[in-house]
Amino acid sequence: QKEVEQNSGPLSVPEGAIASLNCTYSDRGSQSFFWYRQYSGKSPELIMSIYSNGDKEDGRFTAQLNKASQYVSLLIRDSQPSDSATYLCAVNKDRSARQLTFGSGTQLTVLP
Amino acid sequence: DVKVTQSSRYLVKRTGEKVFLECVQDMDHENMFWYRQDPGLGLRLIYFSYDVKMKEKGDIPEGYSVSREKKERFSLILESASTNQTSMYLCASNGQGSSYEQYFGPGTRLTVT
């Protein structure tokens, strides 16, 4: 089992729809969870972090965390063509480690 | 804002050459990381450093070494470049504390011919 798993996609949604990106992780000791956006040919950019169960909203983005199910998701409301990118889920490796473990990413395409 | 810079955006080297990739961060971060990213393989950690002169192997250290002589600077060295080291190389940093948020540099696209 991979430490951090994401649906590779590609995921296509129409403009204005809600895009839902999912991620599961294997280490129950993980405490910090991140979503990065990566445009083609560019480096990952941090867009959301979440540390406790529940929802965290930032503009059109909502991160959801369920530690019991070892599941973290990212919702993008009112999706725009500019949201088309690969989204990487990242989890801190364990309670003491400063490292992050990254999923392989979900490619999102927002169709105009 | 956190600023992580990398010495080159694009680099072309020949097989057998010694290659230096440099990363500088301006946020006084203790931790710095080198990754490579390849299609279908995702981000893979090569080496990381928790402090000046400290280094730890990541998941794929073979063929690489690192140097951290100053807190803000972390160098990745390819001792003898090979074609299978053609990749996108990404540097990242984060500070002490509980958040672990990593900030990435723009990346270096290295081609070894």
PDB file of N, CA and C in Angstrom, chain A residues 32 34 36 38 41 43-44 46 49 51 88 92 95-100 102, chain B residues 31 33 35 37 43 45 48 50 90 94 96 98-102 104-106:
ATOM      1  N   SER A  32      -0.171  16.559   9.906  1.00  0.00           N
ATOM      2  CA  SER A  32      -0.229  17.739   9.052  1.00  0.00           C
ATOM      3  C   SER A  32      -0.499  17.298   7.627  1.00  0.00           C
ATOM      4  N   PHE A  34      -1.485  18.645   3.518  1.00  0.00           N
ATOM      5  CA  PHE A  34      -1.323  19.792   2.625  1.00  0.00           C
ATOM      6  C   PHE A  34      -1.817  19.449   1.232  1.00  0.00           C
ATOM      7  N   TYR A  36      -1.086  20.870  -2.647  1.00  0.00           N
ATOM      8  CA  TYR A  36      -0.276  21.698  -3.522  1.00  0.00           C
ATOM      9  C   TYR A  36      -0.892  21.670  -4.916  1.00  0.00           C
ATOM     10  N   GLN A  38       0.141  22.250  -8.927  1.00  0.00           N
ATOM     11  CA  GLN A  38       1.308  22.297  -9.795  1.00  0.00           C
ATOM     12  C   GLN A  38       0.861  22.438 -11.244  1.00  0.00           C
ATOM     13  N   GLY A  41       5.049  22.143 -15.966  1.00  0.00           N
ATOM     14  CA  GLY A  41       6.359  22.762 -16.110  1.00  0.00           C
ATOM     15  C   GLY A  41       6.763  23.665 -14.956  1.00  0.00           C
ATOM     16  N   SER A  43       6.762  24.506 -10.483  1.00  0.00           N
ATOM     17  CA  SER A  43       6.965  23.807  -9.215  1.00  0.00           C
ATOM     18  C   SER A  43       5.669  23.814  -8.406  1.00  0.00           C
ATOM     19  N   PRO A  44       5.557  22.913  -7.432  1.00  0.00           N
ATOM     20  CA  PRO A  44       4.337  22.866  -6.599  1.00  0.00           C
ATOM     21  C   PRO A  44       4.180  24.140  -5.770  1.00  0.00           C
ATOM     22  N   LEU A  46       1.926  25.690  -2.554  1.00  0.00           N
ATOM     23  CA  LEU A  46       1.047  25.346  -1.438  1.00  0.00           C
ATOM     24  C   LEU A  46      -0.250  26.146  -1.504  1.00  0.00           C
ATOM     25  N   SER A  49      -3.510  23.995   3.886  1.00  0.00           N
ATOM     26  CA  SER A  49      -2.995  23.115   4.919  1.00  0.00           C
ATOM     27  C   SER A  49      -4.121  22.874   5.917  1.00  0.00           C
ATOM     28  N   TYR A  51      -4.931  20.666   9.796  1.00  0.00           N
ATOM     29  CA  TYR A  51      -4.286  19.934  10.876  1.00  0.00           C
ATOM     30  C   TYR A  51      -5.281  19.229  11.791  1.00  0.00           C
ATOM     31  N   LEU A  88      -1.403  17.914  -5.752  1.00  0.00           N
ATOM     32  CA  LEU A  88      -0.637  16.965  -4.950  1.00  0.00           C
ATOM     33  C   LEU A  88      -1.091  17.023  -3.501  1.00  0.00           C
ATOM     34  N   ASN A  92       2.649  14.791   6.542  1.00  0.00           N
ATOM     35  CA  ASN A  92       3.928  14.655   7.251  1.00  0.00           C
ATOM     36  C   ASN A  92       4.150  13.184   7.588  1.00  0.00           C
ATOM     37  N   ARG A  95       4.954  11.639  13.463  1.00  0.00           N
ATOM     38  CA  ARG A  95       4.846  12.718  14.451  1.00  0.00           C
ATOM     39  C   ARG A  95       6.136  13.526  14.574  1.00  0.00           C
ATOM     40  N   SER A  96       7.261  12.868  14.404  1.00  0.00           N
ATOM     41  CA  SER A  96       8.518  13.556  14.662  1.00  0.00           C
ATOM     42  C   SER A  96       9.206  14.065  13.401  1.00  0.00           C
ATOM     43  N   ALA A  97       8.822  13.550  12.268  1.00  0.00           N
ATOM     44  CA  ALA A  97       9.584  13.853  11.056  1.00  0.00           C
ATOM     45  C   ALA A  97       9.203  15.190  10.459  1.00  0.00           C
ATOM     46  N   ARG A  98      10.177  15.837   9.906  1.00  0.00           N
ATOM     47  CA  ARG A  98       9.949  17.097   9.217  1.00  0.00           C
ATOM     48  C   ARG A  98       9.659  16.854   7.746  1.00  0.00           C
ATOM     49  N   GLN A  99       9.767  15.620   7.318  1.00  0.00           N
ATOM     50  CA  GLN A  99       9.565  15.306   5.915  1.00  0.00           C
ATOM     51  C   GLN A  99       8.091  15.219   5.579  1.00  0.00           C
ATOM     52  N   LEU A 100       7.792  15.435   4.318  1.00  0.00           N
ATOM     53  CA  LEU A 100       6.454  15.198   3.799  1.00  0.00           C
ATOM     54  C   LEU A 100       6.494  14.025   2.832  1.00  0.00           C
ATOM     55  N   PHE A 102       4.485  12.686  -0.433  1.00  0.00           N
ATOM     56  CA  PHE A 102       3.579  13.222  -1.447  1.00  0.00           C
ATOM     57  C   PHE A 102       2.855  12.099  -2.176  1.00  0.00           C
TER      58      PHE A 102
ATOM     59  N   ASN B  31      15.244  23.539   7.760  1.00  0.00           N
ATOM     60  CA  ASN B  31      15.170  22.309   6.965  1.00  0.00           C
ATOM     61  C   ASN B  31      15.142  22.608   5.475  1.00  0.00           C
ATOM     62  N   PHE B  33      15.346  20.547   1.456  1.00  0.00           N
ATOM     63  CA  PHE B  33      15.083  19.262   0.822  1.00  0.00           C
ATOM     64  C   PHE B  33      15.403  19.340  -0.665  1.00  0.00           C
ATOM     65  N   TYR B  35      14.331  17.173  -4.137  1.00  0.00           N
ATOM     66  CA  TYR B  35      13.489  16.156  -4.752  1.00  0.00           C
ATOM     67  C   TYR B  35      13.824  16.084  -6.243  1.00  0.00           C
ATOM     68  N   GLN B  37      11.499  14.961  -9.765  1.00  0.00           N
ATOM     69  CA  GLN B  37      10.137  14.651 -10.178  1.00  0.00           C
ATOM     70  C   GLN B  37      10.158  14.140 -11.601  1.00  0.00           C
ATOM     71  N   LEU B  43       6.957  12.930  -6.895  1.00  0.00           N
ATOM     72  CA  LEU B  43       8.074  13.579  -6.206  1.00  0.00           C
ATOM     73  C   LEU B  43       8.810  12.553  -5.356  1.00  0.00           C
ATOM     74  N   LEU B  45      12.146  12.036  -2.757  1.00  0.00           N
ATOM     75  CA  LEU B  45      13.113  12.752  -1.925  1.00  0.00           C
ATOM     76  C   LEU B  45      14.505  12.168  -2.107  1.00  0.00           C
ATOM     77  N   PHE B  48      17.868  15.403   2.461  1.00  0.00           N
ATOM     78  CA  PHE B  48      17.408  16.569   3.187  1.00  0.00           C
ATOM     79  C   PHE B  48      18.413  16.933   4.276  1.00  0.00           C
ATOM     80  N   TYR B  50      18.708  19.038   8.164  1.00  0.00           N
ATOM     81  CA  TYR B  50      18.043  19.669   9.296  1.00  0.00           C
ATOM     82  C   TYR B  50      18.838  20.850   9.844  1.00  0.00           C
ATOM     83  N   LEU B  90      13.766  19.699  -7.745  1.00  0.00           N
ATOM     84  CA  LEU B  90      13.058  20.700  -6.951  1.00  0.00           C
ATOM     85  C   LEU B  90      13.661  20.791  -5.561  1.00  0.00           C
ATOM     86  N   ASN B  94      11.512  24.295   4.894  1.00  0.00           N
ATOM     87  CA  ASN B  94      10.527  24.636   5.920  1.00  0.00           C
ATOM     88  C   ASN B  94      11.234  24.901   7.242  1.00  0.00           C
ATOM     89  N   GLN B  96      11.324  25.133  11.700  1.00  0.00           N
ATOM     90  CA  GLN B  96      10.982  24.324  12.865  1.00  0.00           C
ATOM     91  C   GLN B  96       9.551  24.635  13.289  1.00  0.00           C
ATOM     92  N   SER B  98       5.465  22.978  14.231  1.00  0.00           N
ATOM     93  CA  SER B  98       4.565  21.861  13.982  1.00  0.00           C
ATOM     94  C   SER B  98       3.939  21.870  12.596  1.00  0.00           C
ATOM     95  N   SER B  99       4.125  22.929  11.831  1.00  0.00           N
ATOM     96  CA  SER B  99       3.339  23.013  10.605  1.00  0.00           C
ATOM     97  C   SER B  99       3.891  22.182   9.453  1.00  0.00           C
ATOM     98  N   TYR B 100       5.184  22.086   9.335  1.00  0.00           N
ATOM     99  CA  TYR B 100       5.846  21.308   8.276  1.00  0.00           C
ATOM    100  C   TYR B 100       5.548  21.779   6.863  1.00  0.00           C
ATOM    101  N   GLU B 101       4.946  22.924   6.698  1.00  0.00           N
ATOM    102  CA  GLU B 101       4.686  23.415   5.346  1.00  0.00           C
ATOM    103  C   GLU B 101       6.003  23.574   4.592  1.00  0.00           C
ATOM    104  N   GLN B 102       6.061  22.991   3.411  1.00  0.00           N
ATOM    105  CA  GLN B 102       7.263  23.123   2.598  1.00  0.00           C
ATOM    106  C   GLN B 102       6.999  24.079   1.455  1.00  0.00           C
ATOM    107  N   PHE B 104       8.544  25.492  -2.215  1.00  0.00           N
ATOM    108  CA  PHE B 104       9.399  25.005  -3.280  1.00  0.00           C
ATOM    109  C   PHE B 104      10.028  26.148  -4.079  1.00  0.00           C
ATOM    110  N   GLY B 105      11.216  25.874  -4.585  1.00  0.00           N
ATOM    111  CA  GLY B 105      11.828  26.740  -5.573  1.00  0.00           C
ATOM    112  C   GLY B 105      11.218  26.474  -6.935  1.00  0.00           C
ATOM    113  N   PRO B 106      11.659  27.215  -7.964  1.00  0.00           N
ATOM    114  CA  PRO B 106      11.057  27.091  -9.291  1.00  0.00           C
ATOM    115  C   PRO B 106      11.435  25.820 -10.042  1.00  0.00           C
TER     116      PRO B 106
END
